[in-house]
Structures are given as C-alpha cells and as structure tokens.
C-alpha cells in the first residue's frame, strides 16, 4: 500500500466516522508564538482543546506536516526518526472518549489496512484501569499483549506530574507492530519499551482528561478530549514490509538519487547508510520549510534550515563530496510529495535556487573555517599547548559549521586533543540562549497566571462556589478581552486586572506609576502580524492612564501605560480611547504592505512570499523570500 493511499484512506475512514477533515496547518504556524515550526497534529486545535472561541465541530481528523529537531541526533541512526514528517490524527473536543478512540483505531488497522492482529500489541498507563478493560474485554486483546508502563512511557507529556508543564494532560495508550523475535535485541525481556527496532510504534492515543496544577496535582477536566498521532512514514514502512522508513516509496527515490550522485552504494555499509538517510531527511525538511518562505539565516527558523543543510553537507563531505548536490535532489522530493502538496511544484525553482546558493556559500565557509582552525593549531603547537579549549572548538562549530568530529580529525593531525566536555557545555549554553531569545516556553498550552488571578481560584475549570468572605468568582467560561477596534476607536470598559510593569498585582496605582491594565473589552489593537499596538488613554472618573503600547497574551489584551492623574483602581468603569490619528497612519502602512506583496509577486514571481513585516505610523518594512 503506497504512502499516498494510506494518507487518503485514513482521512476517508474518519470522514465516515463523522469527523471534519481539516487540511494540514502551515509548517510555520501563523498564530502560535510558542513554537518555531508545527510539531504535532494537535497544534492547530489548541483553542478547541481549551474551549476558546466558537466550536464549529467536535470531531476532526487531519494529516499534519510537522518539523521537530528534538531527536535530531537519532535521525538516520534509527529506522523511524525524522525532522520533517507527516502525522495522521483524529481528535475529539468533548465528544467521544477512550472506548471509541480505541475501537476505531483497532478497526482501521485491522479492517482498512488489514494488518494481522497477531502482529499488534498495545501499551497502557499502569494506573489506567479503564483503558485496560476496554482493550481486554471490549476489543478482545489478550492480557499478555497489553503492557503497562509508567508516566515516562505512557503519559502525555511524559512525567508531567513531577516535571510539568502545567495544563491539559493525560494517560495514553500506544499500538505497536511486532516485527518478530528475529528483529531487535533478541532478549527474553524485550517489550515495547525497549530501544531495539522489534516493536514499531504505530499509533499513540492520548486521553486528555486532567489539568496539571502548580503543586503537581492532576485535577479532572470538565471536558475530556482525544488527541491521537499516527506516523505516516512508520505506518507506510509496516504496510510495505521494509526495514526502515527510509525504504518506503516516498523515500527510496531520494535515497537512490543521493546514492548515485555521491557514488556511494546504499545497503552495503551501515555508516554510509546512516549518512545517506540523514541527508535525505534533511533535504526533505528544508524543501518544505523553504516552500513556506523560511530562508537560511542565523536566527530562529532560518537557523534551523541552515543547520539542517550544513549537517547534510558535512555528511556529504564525509562521503568524499565537496560539490553542490542537494539542489539537484529537490525535483525528486517534489515529485514524490506533490500529490499531497501540489504547492511544492510551483515553488520548486525557488527552492532549488535557495539551496544551491546556501550550499555554495557553505563550501566557502568550510574552507575558511578549516584554514582558520589550522592557523589556530599552528599557534598552539608553537606554544606547546596540547588541547584545544572547548569554547574555542565550539566557536569553530558555531561560526564555520565545522562538526566536532571534523574538528577532532583535524586536531589529531596536529597531535592536539579537544576538550569535549567544554565543547558540550558551550553547546548547551548556546541552546539555552536560543530558547530564551526565541521566547519559546516549554509548555504546549500556556497557562496564563494573570487569567488565573482574575478568575480567582479555578477548580476543574469551573468557578469556585465558596471562598473568603467578599470574594467573587467569574463563571467557568474562558476569560477573554473582547476586541471592538474593528468597529470603534472609543468604548466603555471595566478594569479586570491591574498590575505594575513587572506584572505584580495591584489594587490601585497612583500618578507616575507604570501599569499593565486588562479590560473586559477594548478598542485598542494589540501588536500582531507585524503591526505595532495602539496607544491612547484609559479614562476613569477621577484618573487617567496614558496607554503607550498594547499586546496580546492568549485571549487577553494587555495595555501598557502610566497613570498620569489620580489613582487607577481595579474594577473601575472606564472609557478607552485610541489615538485616532496614529491608528489611521498604521492602517495606511498595513494596507501598503498588502499592495507591495501583490506587486512583488507580479514582478518577481509567486515564490515572493511574506516572511515578516513591520507596520508603524511612520513607516513599513516588508520581508519577503527571493534568492
């Protein structure tokens, strides 16, 4: 069964189960600042999982383009790890739960894919007796084929109770394909938790039923959800009876072209195979990223693309190739993926140009880096120094893209060792800096402490009915600021929350103090899409706040400003007024970016996509992709 056929059949199966078939979200998420790339099928449904906004449907299924670098060191090493991959998934938002999710997964695997039942085993969370009973008594799976594991294996997120993050979570059950005793470690104790390739994880069904609190407790959610993930490439490997994901129909042509272009046979040497697989994975990943307007750079998403290309280039260099090759592989990637993603076809030329330019630039960088490293080693030799400091080694890695193993090889020629521990420490420091600079948190669902403060103590998502005398609690709906700015520039409102500039809660704030104010409704536009936030005033009966910026966090609008008269009070009724002249200037520059985008596409071609923008009252900046 071909990969395209599996994708189509999965969506058709769940269409027949009354699921809304939702197209893949973009690989570069438009409204989610917590991630650089879409990492899972559930990401585009975050608001629905949290009960935000209008629920147009309660069941959904999708095939989502994903890109992750968490397991990048495993890519090529294992049969089934990738940076770019496709995730099949079905979702329920307060509709069906465990029984239906398990039953339908089993039905699809047995009756649509015709996988032999004797080849399948399942795992459950050790405390999830409900799932165990469904598998054994309702589905009829033998008890010895149901494995119970702890929170590190069968809870999502793993070990959430002890490690966090706060927010929705729950136990999961996984379905594995058993390739047989002759595959893998061969030990009697081998089971689905083993790292060997015997058991292939096909499907993960997450039962989102708890809300993890700051004290580590798991409070039941008032509405239970289903979030499943089925790796398309892994399923295709099972269906096509091949040893790895890289041998399936959509990867084999890429591997074959690489093998020919690099004059290296595939399937005869494990080290060569590992590098060919990694190159194939990385080229496919950057093809999709560049197609969505991400250009190689030294920041954020562009940095990921550049690193993937450079890792692939170093593998090619190990295989004795110093010529630009990857751009020639792009048409093959497009050909095998175009049925599901036809937009790749019209962007093929642009992708080829970008990759070729980056390859050639990196070859120059590598030559410069090698030359600089040898100059450094020559100086060390003259001084009698025998070890290259870790920070120095990392500088050559970070600046010139020289991998540690390459640095070690060159150093060995000079009879000099490398401080590997120091290199690793510098690497981790850089990763932490990148995480901080990106503004990305570790939480998939952001739990806003301000919202919790406004609503009072939240229990299971519902209002607390008892509390300290005089305390009032809002109802159980999601708290949000209603935006009125598309219709008016002045409106009445109520101050829901008042804090100082460091977000420490305040009941009052006097003249001269900097504050952050949250209103129940507002005409102020919050910074997004490159357009800066509105300014203006918030006027109470006996106080005035000058608003200097407006930002959005989740569903709440934060008005940053300074009290210029009187004493602002939490709970006060106010009038919010936007600076009209400034707003109109912003709107003009915002419109101009759309006109400019249209003109660029007419002149340069359809590949000229928006890659960022800034709209201020005085000027506009428009970033676009073009080699």
XYZ file of C-alpha atoms in Angstrom:
627
model
C 0.000 0.000 0.000
C 1.551 3.299 -1.096
C 2.061 6.185 1.281
C -0.373 8.427 -0.596
C -3.002 5.675 -0.392
C -2.574 5.339 3.377
C -2.981 9.085 3.843
C -6.159 9.099 1.760
C -7.662 6.014 3.402
C -7.070 7.326 6.927
C -8.920 10.551 6.241
C -11.725 8.719 4.461
C -12.124 6.312 7.388
C -12.620 9.145 9.840
C -14.802 11.046 7.404
C -17.135 8.066 7.634
C -16.949 8.368 11.432
C -18.380 11.905 11.099
C -15.092 13.738 11.594
C -14.414 17.104 9.994
C -11.435 16.609 7.649
C -9.177 19.604 8.302
C -6.287 20.439 5.937
C -2.761 20.440 7.297
C -1.854 23.649 9.042
C 1.204 25.502 7.775
C 4.575 24.192 8.840
C 5.288 27.747 10.006
C 2.411 28.458 12.439
C 0.819 31.867 11.963
C -0.810 32.378 15.359
C 1.319 30.372 17.767
C 4.384 32.144 19.175
C 5.260 29.173 21.415
C 6.802 27.096 18.601
C 9.075 27.759 15.620
C 7.550 25.002 13.492
C 4.350 22.978 13.855
C 5.439 19.938 15.910
C 2.220 17.900 16.079
C -1.238 17.455 14.651
C -2.946 18.879 17.714
C -1.296 22.291 17.492
C -3.831 23.865 15.152
C -6.609 22.733 17.518
C -5.194 24.276 20.715
C -8.038 26.736 21.157
C -10.603 23.969 20.728
C -8.859 21.806 23.323
C -9.004 24.782 25.688
C -12.611 25.650 24.834
C -11.742 29.023 23.323
C -13.831 30.610 20.622
C -16.705 29.146 18.655
C -16.822 25.348 18.359
C -17.708 24.670 14.724
C -17.177 20.917 15.102
C -16.373 18.471 17.899
C -14.593 15.801 15.830
C -11.688 16.334 13.449
C -9.073 14.388 11.501
C -6.006 15.636 9.645
C -2.672 14.787 8.108
C -0.324 17.408 9.516
C 3.084 18.477 8.223
C 5.441 18.528 11.214
C 9.028 19.545 11.852
C 10.905 18.740 15.046
C 14.574 18.845 15.944
C 14.263 17.340 19.446
C 15.517 13.941 18.253
C 17.834 15.209 15.535
C 20.742 13.077 16.746
C 18.632 9.957 16.160
C 17.821 10.822 12.540
C 19.473 8.281 10.259
C 20.563 6.229 13.259
C 17.179 4.614 13.887
C 14.614 3.184 11.459
C 11.931 5.751 12.250
C 13.120 9.178 13.412
C 12.790 12.272 11.210
C 12.965 16.039 11.409
C 10.141 16.534 8.877
C 7.308 14.002 8.959
C 3.562 13.687 8.473
C 1.276 12.986 11.412
C -2.138 11.416 10.888
C -4.507 12.189 13.725
C -8.098 12.115 14.890
C -9.373 14.445 17.579
C -12.370 14.815 19.845
C -13.230 18.034 21.664
C -15.555 16.955 24.455
C -17.270 14.406 22.202
C -16.187 10.743 22.280
C -13.522 9.379 24.596
C -11.486 6.247 25.292
C -13.775 3.488 24.111
C -14.480 4.984 20.683
C -10.889 6.124 20.135
C -9.533 2.649 20.862
C -12.246 0.844 18.926
C -11.813 2.962 15.781
C -8.029 2.721 15.834
C -8.268 -1.058 16.006
C -10.921 -1.139 13.278
C -8.819 0.981 10.916
C -5.666 -1.080 11.408
C -7.390 -4.458 11.024
C -10.195 -3.798 8.531
C -8.785 -0.998 6.364
C -5.046 -1.674 6.461
C -5.502 -5.430 7.007
C -2.606 -5.669 9.450
C -2.593 -9.162 11.020
C -3.993 -8.923 14.540
C -1.341 -11.278 15.884
C 1.311 -8.708 14.925
C -0.137 -5.976 17.127
C 0.479 -5.315 20.812
C -0.574 -2.360 22.951
C 0.679 -0.412 25.947
C -1.286 1.481 28.593
C -0.540 3.728 31.559
C -0.117 1.499 34.603
C -2.910 3.227 36.537
C -5.377 3.438 33.636
C -7.680 0.539 34.501
C -10.368 1.899 32.188
C -8.157 1.580 29.111
C -7.005 -1.879 30.207
C -10.597 -3.040 30.485
C -11.520 -1.642 27.072
C -8.599 -3.408 25.389
C -9.148 -6.731 27.130
C -12.928 -7.009 27.452
C -14.297 -4.845 24.636
C -11.609 -5.239 21.926
C -10.541 -8.732 22.948
C -6.770 -8.257 23.106
C -5.062 -10.989 25.127
C -3.766 -9.851 28.503
C -0.208 -10.876 27.655
C -0.269 -8.451 24.739
C -1.208 -5.477 26.935
C 1.857 -3.865 28.509
C 1.513 -1.440 31.424
C 4.157 1.273 31.772
C 4.740 4.287 33.990
C 4.364 8.028 33.324
C 7.636 8.214 31.398
C 6.272 5.928 28.681
C 2.501 6.217 28.741
C 1.563 9.699 29.866
C 1.477 12.910 27.835
C 3.525 14.953 28.379
C 5.925 12.363 29.803
C 6.374 12.573 33.579
C 4.190 15.665 33.638
C 3.145 15.229 37.251
C 6.710 15.656 38.511
C 8.289 17.711 35.723
C 5.381 19.769 34.341
C 4.358 21.748 32.408
C 1.041 22.869 33.868
C -2.062 22.457 31.748
C -4.065 19.747 29.996
C -2.529 16.286 30.085
C -3.485 12.648 30.365
C -2.596 8.982 30.047
C -2.108 7.410 26.653
C -2.303 4.023 25.023
C 0.014 3.064 22.186
C -0.300 0.468 19.440
C 2.854 -1.317 18.237
C 3.645 -3.572 15.303
C 5.738 -6.546 16.367
C 8.330 -7.362 13.685
C 9.166 -10.646 15.392
C 11.791 -12.147 17.664
C 14.382 -12.263 14.895
C 14.365 -8.428 14.739
C 15.943 -6.422 17.530
C 17.822 -7.324 20.693
C 16.522 -10.893 20.973
C 16.408 -10.839 24.784
C 13.531 -12.561 26.635
C 12.618 -9.326 28.434
C 12.218 -7.347 25.183
C 8.951 -5.376 25.125
C 7.610 -2.156 23.509
C 9.653 -0.021 25.912
C 12.900 -1.480 24.551
C 15.078 0.726 22.342
C 15.607 -2.043 19.801
C 13.669 -1.962 16.486
C 11.476 -5.011 17.129
C 8.389 -3.059 18.190
C 7.372 -0.222 15.860
C 5.149 2.400 17.489
C 2.325 2.940 15.011
C -0.289 4.958 16.884
C -0.457 6.956 20.111
C -3.885 7.711 21.591
C -3.780 10.446 24.232
C -6.695 10.774 26.650
C -6.559 14.420 27.715
C -8.518 14.259 30.954
C -6.503 16.176 33.576
C -5.311 19.718 34.258
C -1.873 19.686 35.876
C -1.625 22.243 38.708
C 1.421 24.086 40.058
C 1.607 21.740 43.037
C 1.821 18.723 40.722
C -1.728 17.574 41.325
C -3.884 16.358 38.438
C -7.373 17.857 38.516
C -10.007 16.246 36.244
C -11.020 18.405 33.293
C -14.717 19.169 32.946
C -14.498 18.220 29.276
C -12.366 15.303 28.141
C -10.593 15.325 24.786
C -8.932 12.855 22.443
C -5.636 13.621 20.677
C -4.071 10.886 18.576
C -0.963 10.705 16.434
C -0.132 8.077 13.822
C 3.169 8.497 11.997
C 2.518 8.187 8.279
C 6.062 7.138 7.398
C 6.179 4.441 10.099
C 2.809 3.091 9.038
C 3.963 3.012 5.412
C 7.077 1.043 6.436
C 4.855 -1.539 8.149
C 2.488 -1.767 5.195
C 5.308 -2.041 2.647
C 7.262 -4.579 4.694
C 10.528 -2.640 4.667
C 13.153 -2.351 7.381
C 13.134 1.439 7.812
C 11.047 4.485 6.966
C 13.777 5.445 4.502
C 12.944 2.427 2.335
C 9.301 3.375 1.686
C 8.064 4.536 -1.705
C 8.382 8.284 -0.985
C 11.946 7.998 0.368
C 13.527 5.350 -1.863
C 13.804 7.638 -4.954
C 15.544 10.312 -2.851
C 17.980 7.776 -1.384
C 18.656 6.284 -4.805
C 19.460 9.668 -6.354
C 21.750 10.545 -3.458
C 23.463 7.173 -3.707
C 24.106 7.765 -7.410
C 25.148 11.402 -7.040
C 27.581 10.623 -4.236
C 28.800 7.370 -5.851
C 28.047 5.505 -2.636
C 26.090 2.243 -2.651
C 23.141 2.102 -0.246
C 22.663 -1.046 1.807
C 26.256 -2.255 1.970
C 27.778 -0.209 4.808
C 25.877 0.978 7.890
C 27.875 4.202 8.281
C 27.244 5.172 4.659
C 23.566 4.228 5.005
C 23.191 6.345 8.148
C 24.571 9.413 6.409
C 22.529 8.902 3.231
C 19.363 8.591 5.313
C 20.170 11.728 7.263
C 20.891 13.724 4.108
C 17.596 12.548 2.580
C 15.667 13.526 5.696
C 17.267 16.961 5.956
C 16.782 17.824 2.282
C 13.104 16.928 2.512
C 12.727 19.037 5.661
C 14.373 22.147 4.204
C 12.416 21.757 0.955
C 9.154 22.106 2.860
C 10.455 24.893 5.101
C 11.772 26.967 2.196
C 8.495 26.388 0.331
C 6.799 28.256 3.189
C 9.178 31.194 2.978
C 11.853 30.240 5.514
C 15.283 31.224 4.212
C 18.602 30.035 5.698
C 19.831 32.550 8.272
C 21.410 32.793 11.703
C 18.156 33.365 13.579
C 15.148 31.302 14.657
C 13.562 29.282 11.830
C 16.203 30.271 9.319
C 18.856 28.975 11.687
C 17.147 25.567 11.773
C 17.149 25.406 7.959
C 20.794 26.454 7.756
C 21.838 23.916 10.380
C 20.000 21.078 8.614
C 21.655 21.917 5.311
C 25.067 22.164 6.927
C 24.667 18.863 8.763
C 23.757 17.257 5.454
C 26.712 18.941 3.759
C 29.108 17.557 6.357
C 27.710 14.072 5.779
C 28.269 14.532 2.053
C 31.789 15.741 2.768
C 32.420 12.600 4.832
C 31.306 10.624 1.763
C 34.014 12.428 -0.251
C 31.831 15.006 -1.970
C 32.639 18.702 -1.996
C 30.321 19.700 -4.837
C 26.910 21.320 -4.507
C 24.498 18.416 -4.899
C 21.420 18.911 -2.779
C 19.692 21.375 -5.086
C 19.583 18.587 -7.684
C 17.588 16.390 -5.277
C 14.759 18.921 -4.836
C 12.839 17.915 -8.023
C 12.765 14.318 -6.762
C 11.412 15.438 -3.376
C 8.751 17.488 -5.140
C 7.825 14.588 -7.411
C 7.236 12.090 -4.585
C 5.363 14.606 -2.397
C 3.346 16.560 -4.965
C 0.144 14.516 -4.753
C -0.488 15.677 -1.190
C 1.317 19.013 -1.503
C 0.901 20.370 -5.057
C 2.079 23.827 -3.968
C 5.635 22.443 -3.978
C 5.532 22.256 -7.782
C 5.171 25.993 -8.375
C 7.879 26.768 -5.794
C 10.380 24.193 -6.989
C 12.548 26.687 -8.876
C 12.764 28.997 -5.881
C 13.686 26.136 -3.536
C 16.402 24.954 -5.929
C 17.933 28.429 -6.107
C 17.935 28.936 -2.346
C 19.509 25.554 -1.580
C 22.145 25.886 -4.311
C 23.136 29.332 -3.071
C 23.362 28.100 0.532
C 25.410 25.038 -0.458
C 27.939 27.128 -2.364
C 28.178 29.662 0.447
C 28.785 26.889 2.980
C 31.576 25.359 0.915
C 33.355 28.712 1.087
C 32.671 28.920 4.831
C 34.045 25.423 5.412
C 37.261 26.197 3.579
C 37.674 29.402 5.592
C 36.906 27.582 8.854
C 39.391 24.796 8.153
C 42.066 27.344 7.279
C 41.413 29.354 10.470
C 41.442 26.207 12.605
C 44.788 25.109 11.222
C 46.184 28.597 11.866
C 44.993 28.296 15.454
C 46.536 24.834 15.852
C 49.817 26.057 14.429
C 49.936 28.806 17.058
C 49.093 26.290 19.811
C 51.848 23.960 18.634
C 54.407 26.756 18.812
C 53.315 27.490 22.399
C 53.417 23.827 23.386
C 49.675 23.627 24.019
C 48.187 20.151 23.539
C 44.427 20.651 23.984
C 42.005 22.894 22.089
C 39.695 24.522 24.688
C 36.025 23.559 24.446
C 34.862 27.131 23.905
C 37.350 27.557 21.042
C 36.169 24.303 19.445
C 32.570 25.427 19.771
C 33.402 28.750 18.100
C 34.599 26.876 15.003
C 31.423 24.814 15.116
C 29.107 27.770 15.596
C 30.829 30.219 13.236
C 32.023 27.947 10.445
C 29.788 24.903 10.816
C 32.668 22.516 11.499
C 31.236 19.469 13.330
C 33.034 18.268 16.441
C 34.201 15.077 14.711
C 35.759 17.132 11.897
C 37.483 19.419 14.419
C 38.813 16.328 16.219
C 40.093 14.813 12.959
C 41.972 17.988 12.035
C 43.336 18.355 15.575
C 44.581 14.756 15.579
C 46.718 15.558 12.534
C 48.465 18.149 14.717
C 48.632 15.744 17.662
C 46.270 18.002 19.629
C 43.195 16.824 21.593
C 39.860 18.605 22.036
C 38.168 19.491 25.335
C 34.916 17.654 24.526
C 33.291 18.381 27.905
C 33.927 22.093 27.444
C 32.517 21.892 23.914
C 29.340 20.230 25.193
C 28.921 22.847 27.924
C 29.250 25.643 25.371
C 26.755 23.856 23.142
C 24.201 23.584 25.945
C 24.708 27.237 26.878
C 24.014 28.180 23.257
C 20.862 26.055 23.196
C 19.606 27.695 26.368
C 20.346 31.129 24.919
C 18.430 30.206 21.765
C 15.452 29.039 23.809
C 15.460 32.270 25.803
C 15.944 34.519 22.776
C 13.181 32.839 20.838
C 10.680 33.498 23.584
C 9.569 29.888 23.391
C 8.377 28.232 26.545
C 8.300 24.561 27.325
C 4.539 24.469 27.549
C 2.308 23.454 24.676
C -0.698 25.013 26.373
C 0.230 28.323 28.026
C -1.385 28.694 31.433
C -1.751 32.413 31.952
C -1.249 33.375 35.580
C -2.950 36.719 35.029
C -6.111 34.974 33.844
C -5.988 32.700 36.857
C -5.608 35.721 39.125
C -8.591 37.481 37.590
C -10.855 34.487 37.785
C -9.884 33.576 41.295
C -9.109 30.025 42.311
C -10.004 27.732 39.421
C -11.134 24.211 40.244
C -11.550 21.821 37.294
C -12.155 24.773 35.017
C -15.263 25.817 36.936
C -15.900 28.681 39.310
C -15.226 28.105 42.956
C -18.508 28.383 44.794
C -17.040 29.089 48.196
C -14.200 31.318 49.274
C -13.131 34.046 51.596
C -15.860 36.454 52.517
C -16.310 39.121 49.916
C -14.519 37.163 47.191
C -16.324 36.870 43.890
C -15.541 34.409 41.127
C -16.350 34.579 37.460
C -18.215 31.823 35.648
C -16.472 28.867 34.019
C -16.152 30.271 30.500
C -12.729 31.120 29.107
C -11.752 34.612 30.154
C -11.026 36.927 27.240
C -10.881 40.560 26.248
C -13.455 41.353 23.588
C -11.859 43.334 20.761
C -14.020 46.193 19.460
C -11.354 48.019 17.458
C -12.666 46.953 14.052
C -15.873 48.892 14.722
C -14.919 51.776 17.016
C -11.985 53.680 18.467
C -13.659 54.528 21.780
C -15.647 52.311 24.150
C -16.693 51.827 27.730
C -14.928 49.054 29.644
C -14.121 47.635 33.073
C -10.635 47.113 34.516
C -10.410 43.372 35.146
C -6.806 43.403 36.265
C -4.230 45.975 37.327
C -0.544 45.244 37.855
C 2.789 47.034 37.905
C 5.240 46.815 34.988
C 6.619 43.528 36.382
C 3.105 42.027 36.490
C 2.808 42.128 40.260
C -0.911 42.506 41.060
C -2.113 45.861 42.387
C -5.480 47.027 43.664
C -4.576 50.647 42.933
C -1.871 52.648 41.145
C -1.096 56.328 41.693
C 0.070 59.072 39.315
C 3.569 58.415 37.976
C 3.354 54.621 38.291
C 3.798 52.354 35.277
C 0.978 49.848 34.961
C -0.441 46.985 32.899
C -4.219 47.059 32.575
C -6.555 44.349 31.296
C -10.060 45.367 30.226
C -13.135 43.236 29.609
C -13.433 44.849 26.152
C -11.209 47.226 24.241
C -10.903 49.235 21.018
C -7.082 49.015 21.266
C -5.417 46.831 18.616
C -2.794 44.552 20.172
C 0.554 44.088 18.449
C 0.401 41.218 15.959
C 1.159 40.426 12.344
C 3.960 42.980 12.406
C 1.603 45.851 13.266
C 2.536 47.636 16.478
C -0.044 48.044 19.218
C -2.353 51.029 19.614
C -1.749 53.910 22.009
C -4.238 56.289 23.616
C -5.819 56.802 27.027
C -7.907 54.925 29.575
C -10.030 57.441 31.474
C -11.772 56.777 34.773
C -13.990 59.023 36.879
C -11.047 60.594 38.703
C -7.945 59.188 36.996
C -6.228 58.997 33.623
C -3.833 56.386 32.215
C -1.739 57.105 29.141
C -1.536 53.864 27.107
C 1.866 53.527 25.435
C 1.514 50.031 23.942
C -0.942 47.146 23.634
C -0.036 43.460 23.428
C -1.988 40.217 23.441
C -1.381 37.173 25.608
C -3.623 34.244 24.891
C -7.121 35.729 24.903
C -6.262 38.778 26.992
C -5.222 42.260 25.811
C -2.548 43.922 27.945
C -2.493 47.745 27.930
C 0.924 49.100 28.976
C 0.989 52.654 30.232
C 1.454 55.178 33.008
C -1.007 56.754 35.405
C -0.856 60.495 34.689
C -3.631 61.696 37.009
C -5.404 60.413 40.116
C -5.451 56.797 41.286
C -6.396 53.912 38.966
C -8.395 51.152 40.649
C -9.014 47.524 39.803
C -12.698 47.013 38.952
C -13.258 50.635 37.864
C -15.511 51.572 34.956
C -13.544 53.472 32.319
C -13.630 54.862 28.802
C -10.877 53.537 26.498
C -9.857 55.908 23.672
C -7.465 55.013 20.849
C -5.210 57.686 19.330
C -7.180 58.010 16.071
C -4.558 59.858 14.021
C -1.920 57.249 14.858
C -4.283 54.336 14.149
C -5.121 55.705 10.691
C -1.417 56.026 9.885
C -0.934 52.411 10.973
C -3.816 51.262 8.792
C -2.359 53.008 5.755
C 1.025 51.342 6.184
C -0.666 47.985 6.833
C -2.607 48.298 3.575
C 0.597 49.302 1.797
C 2.282 46.022 2.782
C -0.513 44.090 1.047
C -0.141 46.217 -2.081
C 3.623 45.753 -2.004
C 3.254 41.984 -1.555
C 0.976 41.819 -4.607
C 3.414 43.889 -6.681
C 6.417 41.773 -5.665
C 4.634 38.582 -6.690
C 3.759 40.152 -10.033
C 7.343 41.274 -10.696
C 9.448 38.532 -9.077
C 7.097 35.550 -9.209
C 4.730 33.651 -6.890
C 7.626 32.474 -4.708
C 7.942 36.005 -3.297
C 6.056 35.339 -0.087
C 5.788 37.408 3.037
C 8.365 36.342 5.617
C 7.731 39.096 8.155
C 6.683 42.709 8.312
C 6.629 45.807 10.484
C 3.908 48.444 10.330
C 4.385 51.599 12.379
C 2.720 55.007 11.994
C 5.871 56.398 10.346
C 6.991 53.582 8.058
C 6.612 49.997 6.926
C 9.087 47.164 6.465
C 8.205 44.137 4.369
C 10.322 40.969 4.436
C 9.911 38.584 1.530
C 11.550 35.477 0.116
C 13.635 35.793 -3.032
C 17.085 34.418 -3.806
